[in-house]
Amino acid sequence: ECFLCQDVCHVLRNHKKEPVEIRVVEHLYRWDTWEIRQKSDDFAKKDSHTIEFNVKVLPEQEKTVTYLVHYSW
């Protein structure tokens, strides 16, 4: 079995005075067979190659979203 692991990190910043919800859409395009092995937040699988994180960020704060995807072929 061949595989590739990719570690992804997004830093989200809210410069507003009120909380916001940020949608992070990720297209897992490298191979058809993938698995999220680690994640900082829950996500929804939208289709066979797309996941989505909906992240709440407090006013004047930042939030880091991370995940590790394991592709195999």
PDB file of C-alpha atoms in Angstrom:
ATOM      1  CA  GLU A   1       0.000   0.000   0.000  1.00  0.00           C
ATOM      2  CA  CYS A   2       1.225   3.469  -0.889  1.00  0.00           C
ATOM      3  CA  PHE A   3       0.214   6.452   1.183  1.00  0.00           C
ATOM      4  CA  LEU A   4       0.727  10.147   1.815  1.00  0.00           C
ATOM      5  CA  CYS A   5      -0.010  12.091   4.996  1.00  0.00           C
ATOM      6  CA  GLN A   6      -0.703  15.819   4.882  1.00  0.00           C
ATOM      7  CA  ASP A   7      -0.814  18.039   7.962  1.00  0.00           C
ATOM      8  CA  VAL A   8      -2.945  21.165   7.478  1.00  0.00           C
ATOM      9  CA  CYS A   9      -3.187  24.261   9.688  1.00  0.00           C
ATOM     10  CA  HIS A  10      -5.422  27.339   9.284  1.00  0.00           C
ATOM     11  CA  VAL A  11      -5.224  30.320  11.645  1.00  0.00           C
ATOM     12  CA  LEU A  12      -8.523  32.221  11.725  1.00  0.00           C
ATOM     13  CA  ARG A  13      -8.653  35.740  13.184  1.00  0.00           C
ATOM     14  CA  ASN A  14     -11.701  37.761  14.162  1.00  0.00           C
ATOM     15  CA  HIS A  15     -11.026  41.512  14.204  1.00  0.00           C
ATOM     16  CA  LYS A  16     -14.690  42.353  14.771  1.00  0.00           C
ATOM     17  CA  LYS A  17     -16.361  43.337  18.037  1.00  0.00           C
ATOM     18  CA  GLU A  18     -18.821  40.433  17.849  1.00  0.00           C
ATOM     19  CA  PRO A  19     -18.369  36.667  17.534  1.00  0.00           C
ATOM     20  CA  VAL A  20     -18.310  35.203  14.024  1.00  0.00           C
ATOM     21  CA  GLU A  21     -18.707  31.770  12.511  1.00  0.00           C
ATOM     22  CA  ILE A  22     -16.187  30.968   9.798  1.00  0.00           C
ATOM     23  CA  ARG A  23     -16.716  28.213   7.272  1.00  0.00           C
ATOM     24  CA  VAL A  24     -13.521  26.418   6.239  1.00  0.00           C
ATOM     25  CA  VAL A  25     -14.050  24.278   3.123  1.00  0.00           C
ATOM     26  CA  GLU A  26     -11.308  21.817   2.232  1.00  0.00           C
ATOM     27  CA  HIS A  27     -11.092  19.899  -1.045  1.00  0.00           C
ATOM     28  CA  LEU A  28      -9.234  16.624  -0.523  1.00  0.00           C
ATOM     29  CA  TYR A  29      -8.179  16.247  -4.129  1.00  0.00           C
ATOM     30  CA  ARG A  30      -5.011  14.133  -3.995  1.00  0.00           C
ATOM     31  CA  TRP A  31      -6.595  10.627  -4.058  1.00  0.00           C
ATOM     32  CA  ASP A  32     -10.015   9.046  -3.748  1.00  0.00           C
ATOM     33  CA  THR A  33      -9.203   7.114  -0.589  1.00  0.00           C
ATOM     34  CA  TRP A  34      -8.583   9.353   2.416  1.00  0.00           C
ATOM     35  CA  GLU A  35      -9.086   9.370   6.171  1.00  0.00           C
ATOM     36  CA  ILE A  36      -8.855  12.203   8.701  1.00  0.00           C
ATOM     37  CA  ARG A  37      -6.549  10.824  11.398  1.00  0.00           C
ATOM     38  CA  GLN A  38      -6.363  13.865  13.695  1.00  0.00           C
ATOM     39  CA  LYS A  39      -8.469  17.022  13.948  1.00  0.00           C
ATOM     40  CA  SER A  40      -8.821  20.025  16.202  1.00  0.00           C
ATOM     41  CA  ASP A  41     -12.549  20.485  15.491  1.00  0.00           C
ATOM     42  CA  ASP A  42     -15.496  18.492  14.208  1.00  0.00           C
ATOM     43  CA  PHE A  43     -16.161  18.592  10.477  1.00  0.00           C
ATOM     44  CA  ALA A  44     -18.873  17.542   8.048  1.00  0.00           C
ATOM     45  CA  LYS A  45     -18.153  15.405   4.998  1.00  0.00           C
ATOM     46  CA  LYS A  46     -19.936  17.220   2.145  1.00  0.00           C
ATOM     47  CA  ASP A  47     -19.073  14.806  -0.669  1.00  0.00           C
ATOM     48  CA  SER A  48     -16.388  12.256  -1.533  1.00  0.00           C
ATOM     49  CA  HIS A  49     -13.625  14.898  -1.698  1.00  0.00           C
ATOM     50  CA  THR A  50     -14.882  17.813   0.428  1.00  0.00           C
ATOM     51  CA  ILE A  51     -14.982  18.461   4.165  1.00  0.00           C
ATOM     52  CA  GLU A  52     -16.218  21.548   5.985  1.00  0.00           C
ATOM     53  CA  PHE A  53     -15.383  22.988   9.384  1.00  0.00           C
ATOM     54  CA  ASN A  54     -17.761  25.563  10.930  1.00  0.00           C
ATOM     55  CA  VAL A  55     -15.733  27.412  13.530  1.00  0.00           C
ATOM     56  CA  LYS A  56     -16.870  30.048  16.006  1.00  0.00           C
ATOM     57  CA  VAL A  57     -14.273  32.716  16.760  1.00  0.00           C
ATOM     58  CA  LEU A  58     -14.788  35.168  19.609  1.00  0.00           C
ATOM     59  CA  PRO A  59     -14.281  38.943  19.204  1.00  0.00           C
ATOM     60  CA  GLU A  60     -10.650  40.019  18.866  1.00  0.00           C
ATOM     61  CA  GLN A  61      -9.527  36.374  19.123  1.00  0.00           C
ATOM     62  CA  GLU A  62      -7.967  33.776  16.887  1.00  0.00           C
ATOM     63  CA  LYS A  63      -8.604  30.072  16.474  1.00  0.00           C
ATOM     64  CA  THR A  64      -6.372  27.466  14.868  1.00  0.00           C
ATOM     65  CA  VAL A  65      -7.963  24.655  12.895  1.00  0.00           C
ATOM     66  CA  THR A  66      -5.750  21.652  12.198  1.00  0.00           C
ATOM     67  CA  TYR A  67      -6.168  18.215  10.719  1.00  0.00           C
ATOM     68  CA  LEU A  68      -4.074  15.333   9.430  1.00  0.00           C
ATOM     69  CA  VAL A  69      -5.318  13.561   6.318  1.00  0.00           C
ATOM     70  CA  HIS A  70      -4.022  10.132   5.304  1.00  0.00           C
ATOM     71  CA  TYR A  71      -4.343   9.343   1.574  1.00  0.00           C
ATOM     72  CA  SER A  72      -3.818   5.805   0.306  1.00  0.00           C
ATOM     73  CA  TRP A  73      -3.793   4.139  -3.099  1.00  0.00           C
TER      74      TRP A  73
END
